[in-house]
Tab-separated table of C-alpha atoms in Angstrom:
chain	number	residue	atom	x	y	z
A	1	PHE	CA	29.904	0.764	-22.738
A	2	PRO	CA	29.349	4.487	-23.018
A	3	ALA	CA	32.556	6.316	-22.134
A	4	ARG	CA	31.830	8.113	-18.876
A	5	VAL	CA	35.435	9.040	-18.203
A	6	ARG	CA	36.218	12.670	-18.969
A	7	THR	CA	38.516	13.090	-21.925
A	8	ASN	CA	40.428	15.935	-23.484
A	9	PRO	CA	40.020	15.403	-27.244
A	10	THR	CA	43.330	17.126	-28.009
A	11	ILE	CA	45.431	14.841	-25.778
A	12	PRO	CA	45.520	11.090	-26.443
A	13	ARG	CA	44.548	8.981	-23.451
A	14	ILE	CA	46.601	5.846	-22.891
A	15	TYR	CA	45.460	3.089	-20.579
A	16	VAL	CA	48.317	1.024	-19.133
A	17	ASN	CA	47.412	-2.182	-17.344
A	18	THR	CA	50.320	-3.826	-15.501
A	19	VAL	CA	48.465	-6.709	-13.848
A	20	GLY	CA	47.502	-10.123	-15.173
A	21	SER	CA	45.588	-12.963	-13.580
A	22	GLU	CA	48.749	-15.048	-13.227
A	23	SER	CA	52.045	-13.925	-11.728
A	24	ASP	CA	53.904	-14.481	-15.013
A	25	ARG	CA	51.618	-11.863	-16.619
A	26	CYS	CA	52.452	-9.058	-14.166
A	27	TRP	CA	55.081	-6.338	-14.373
A	28	SER	CA	57.475	-5.610	-11.525
A	29	ALA	CA	57.530	-2.380	-9.518
A	30	GLU	CA	60.712	-1.374	-11.364
A	31	GLN	CA	59.012	-1.905	-14.732
A	32	VAL	CA	56.007	0.160	-13.631
A	33	ARG	CA	58.322	3.007	-12.578
A	34	ALA	CA	60.099	2.812	-15.954
A	35	ILE	CA	56.783	3.174	-17.778
A	36	CYS	CA	55.770	6.084	-15.535
A	37	ARG	CA	59.057	7.869	-16.310
A	38	ILE	CA	58.222	7.816	-20.020
A	39	PHE	CA	55.100	9.889	-19.411
A	40	GLU	CA	55.823	11.922	-16.255
A	41	ALA	CA	56.803	15.151	-17.948
A	42	ASP	CA	55.224	14.585	-21.360
A	43	PRO	CA	52.161	16.822	-21.838
A	44	ARG	CA	51.233	15.048	-25.095
A	45	PHE	CA	49.532	12.161	-23.268
A	46	ASP	CA	46.961	11.576	-20.546
A	47	VAL	CA	48.051	8.253	-19.010
A	48	TRP	CA	46.051	6.070	-16.648
A	49	ILE	CA	47.935	3.169	-15.052
A	50	TYR	CA	46.364	0.237	-13.256
A	51	SER	CA	48.888	-1.486	-11.021
A	52	HIS	CA	49.323	-3.258	-7.708
A	53	HIS	CA	52.573	-1.273	-7.338
A	54	ALA	CA	52.908	2.387	-6.434
A	55	VAL	CA	52.259	4.730	-9.347
A	56	PRO	CA	54.053	8.076	-9.032
A	57	GLU	CA	51.317	10.427	-10.178
A	58	SER	CA	52.048	13.626	-12.064
A	59	ARG	CA	50.234	16.087	-14.263
A	60	THR	CA	50.116	13.466	-17.019
A	61	VAL	CA	50.258	10.140	-15.107
A	62	HIS	CA	47.278	9.029	-13.030
A	63	ARG	CA	46.553	5.925	-11.006
A	64	ALA	CA	43.560	4.074	-12.427
A	65	ALA	CA	41.468	3.175	-9.413
A	66	THR	CA	39.089	0.867	-11.228
A	67	ARG	CA	36.922	-1.132	-8.871
A	68	SER	CA	35.147	-3.316	-11.401
A	69	PHE	CA	35.433	-4.723	-14.882
A	70	GLU	CA	32.946	-2.091	-16.051
A	71	ASP	CA	35.183	0.702	-14.672
A	72	ALA	CA	38.167	-0.752	-16.528
A	73	ALA	CA	36.100	-1.146	-19.699
A	74	GLN	CA	34.975	2.484	-19.475
A	75	LEU	CA	38.569	3.623	-19.190
A	76	ALA	CA	39.630	1.381	-22.060
A	77	ALA	CA	36.781	2.609	-24.277
A	78	SER	CA	37.812	6.231	-23.729
A	79	SER	CA	41.462	5.552	-24.581
A	80	GLN	CA	43.295	5.978	-27.871
A	81	ALA	CA	45.820	3.212	-27.026
A	82	ILE	CA	46.177	0.384	-24.525
A	83	ILE	CA	49.382	-1.151	-23.191
A	84	SER	CA	48.845	-4.390	-21.303
A	85	PRO	CA	49.961	-7.927	-20.592
A	86	ASP	CA	47.798	-10.684	-22.062
A	87	THR	CA	44.553	-9.884	-20.221
A	88	SER	CA	40.957	-8.980	-21.001
A	89	MET	CA	42.139	-5.393	-21.663
A	90	VAL	CA	43.961	-6.596	-24.785
A	91	HIS	CA	40.733	-8.086	-26.099
A	92	LEU	CA	38.637	-5.065	-25.106
A	93	GLY	CA	41.029	-2.777	-26.944
A	94	SER	CA	40.802	-4.971	-30.002
A	95	ALA	CA	36.985	-5.050	-29.805
A	96	PHE	CA	36.893	-1.242	-29.486
A	97	ARG	CA	39.315	-0.982	-32.467
A	98	ILE	CA	41.953	0.697	-30.288
A	99	PRO	CA	45.666	0.101	-30.991
A	100	VAL	CA	47.046	-2.285	-28.364
A	101	LEU	CA	50.592	-3.061	-27.319
A	102	ALA	CA	50.179	-6.560	-25.876
A	103	PHE	CA	52.832	-8.474	-23.945
A	104	TYR	CA	52.769	-12.258	-23.705
A	105	ALA	CA	54.754	-14.203	-21.128
A	106	GLY	CA	56.888	-16.970	-22.550
A	107	ASN	CA	54.816	-19.699	-20.991
A	108	GLU	CA	55.142	-22.091	-23.924
A	109	LYS	CA	51.573	-23.303	-23.376
A	110	ASP	CA	51.040	-24.865	-26.759
A	111	TYR	CA	47.344	-25.805	-26.715
A	112	PHE	CA	46.712	-25.191	-30.406
A	113	GLY	CA	49.787	-26.661	-32.079
A	114	TYR	CA	51.530	-23.286	-32.258
A	115	PRO	CA	52.410	-20.599	-29.700
A	116	ILE	CA	49.405	-19.384	-27.737
A	117	HIS	CA	50.291	-15.720	-28.274
A	118	ARG	CA	49.504	-16.180	-31.974
A	119	VAL	CA	45.992	-17.381	-31.132
A	120	PHE	CA	45.061	-14.543	-28.790
A	121	ALA	CA	46.866	-11.604	-30.411
A	122	PRO	CA	44.916	-8.326	-30.697
A	123	LEU	CA	43.363	-7.776	-34.119
A	124	SER	CA	42.761	-4.020	-34.046
A	125	GLN	CA	44.648	-1.930	-36.578
A	126	GLY	CA	47.954	-0.592	-35.263
A	127	SER	CA	48.231	-3.260	-32.576
A	128	GLN	CA	51.542	-4.861	-31.756
A	129	MET	CA	52.418	-7.991	-29.861
A	130	ILE	CA	55.547	-8.800	-27.878
A	131	ALA	CA	56.070	-12.431	-26.851
A	132	LEU	CA	58.884	-13.487	-24.551
A	133	THR	CA	60.310	-16.689	-25.917
A	134	SER	CA	63.436	-18.667	-25.340
A	135	GLY	CA	63.284	-20.616	-28.577
A	136	THR	CA	62.699	-23.925	-26.814
A	137	ALA	CA	59.488	-25.329	-25.405
A	138	SER	CA	61.377	-26.911	-22.519
A	139	ALA	CA	62.334	-23.517	-21.069
A	140	GLY	CA	59.112	-23.312	-19.049
A	141	VAL	CA	57.625	-20.018	-17.938
A	142	ILE	CA	59.379	-16.760	-18.802
A	143	PRO	CA	57.533	-14.096	-16.757
A	144	LEU	CA	57.013	-10.566	-18.065
A	145	SER	CA	58.949	-9.361	-15.021
A	146	ALA	CA	62.068	-10.910	-16.599
A	147	MET	CA	62.134	-8.161	-19.243
A	148	GLU	CA	64.654	-5.427	-18.450
A	149	PRO	CA	62.848	-2.140	-17.646
A	150	ASP	CA	64.944	-0.288	-20.260
A	151	VAL	CA	63.904	-2.801	-22.924
A	152	LEU	CA	60.248	-2.438	-21.909
A	153	SER	CA	60.566	1.367	-22.052
A	154	GLY	CA	62.111	1.193	-25.521
A	155	ILE	CA	59.287	-0.993	-26.816
A	156	VAL	CA	56.679	1.372	-25.339
A	157	ARG	CA	58.410	4.413	-26.900
A	158	GLU	CA	58.470	2.759	-30.330
A	159	PHE	CA	54.769	1.901	-30.020
A	160	LEU	CA	53.971	5.514	-29.127
A	161	LEU	CA	55.940	6.800	-32.108
A	162	SER	CA	54.260	4.423	-34.529
A	163	THR	CA	50.776	5.016	-33.094
A	164	PHE	CA	50.871	8.763	-32.590
A	165	SER	CA	53.494	9.915	-35.114
A	166	GLN	CA	51.048	12.394	-36.680
A	167	ASN	CA	50.626	14.011	-33.234
A	168	MET	CA	54.337	14.169	-32.518
A	169	GLN	CA	56.209	17.371	-33.296
A	170	SER	CA	59.113	15.421	-34.734
A	171	ARG	CA	59.907	11.721	-35.117
A	172	SER	CA	63.350	12.408	-33.685
A	173	GLU	CA	61.960	14.054	-30.551
A	174	PRO	CA	62.317	11.777	-27.539
A	175	VAL	CA	59.078	10.443	-26.078
């Protein structure tokens, strides 16, 4: 996929996907707003968010209006990091060797004899995986929407610091 999306080489582009194929793989409107708040006034990033919820756009936050898988792949290919639930975007990021912050619902689907999130984790360097688990297989589905927005924001901030620390003015500066 040639990257046809315009990029500014001095500002890292981050693609944030908030939608999965199943309801347990989707983030809530409150979680989407929490992620947007991280980037709203931060000129260090060019953020494109795909969501079924409203995305408050700003100078640095843009709604990704992808209409096809190819559009989404183009956006992913032109990004320096991807944040997404367990979807095809996680695997695209890994294939493009882009750091991915992947979130896995605690669905306890144990097809392979161990947790499914260990089978489908991104392999690209710098990638991180967050799996919601209860510690017991009988707990059933734990949807991503169960994660507190402040916890989600903290995880995203830590990922940004670890991924872009060389571009940050100071590790103690809030993201």
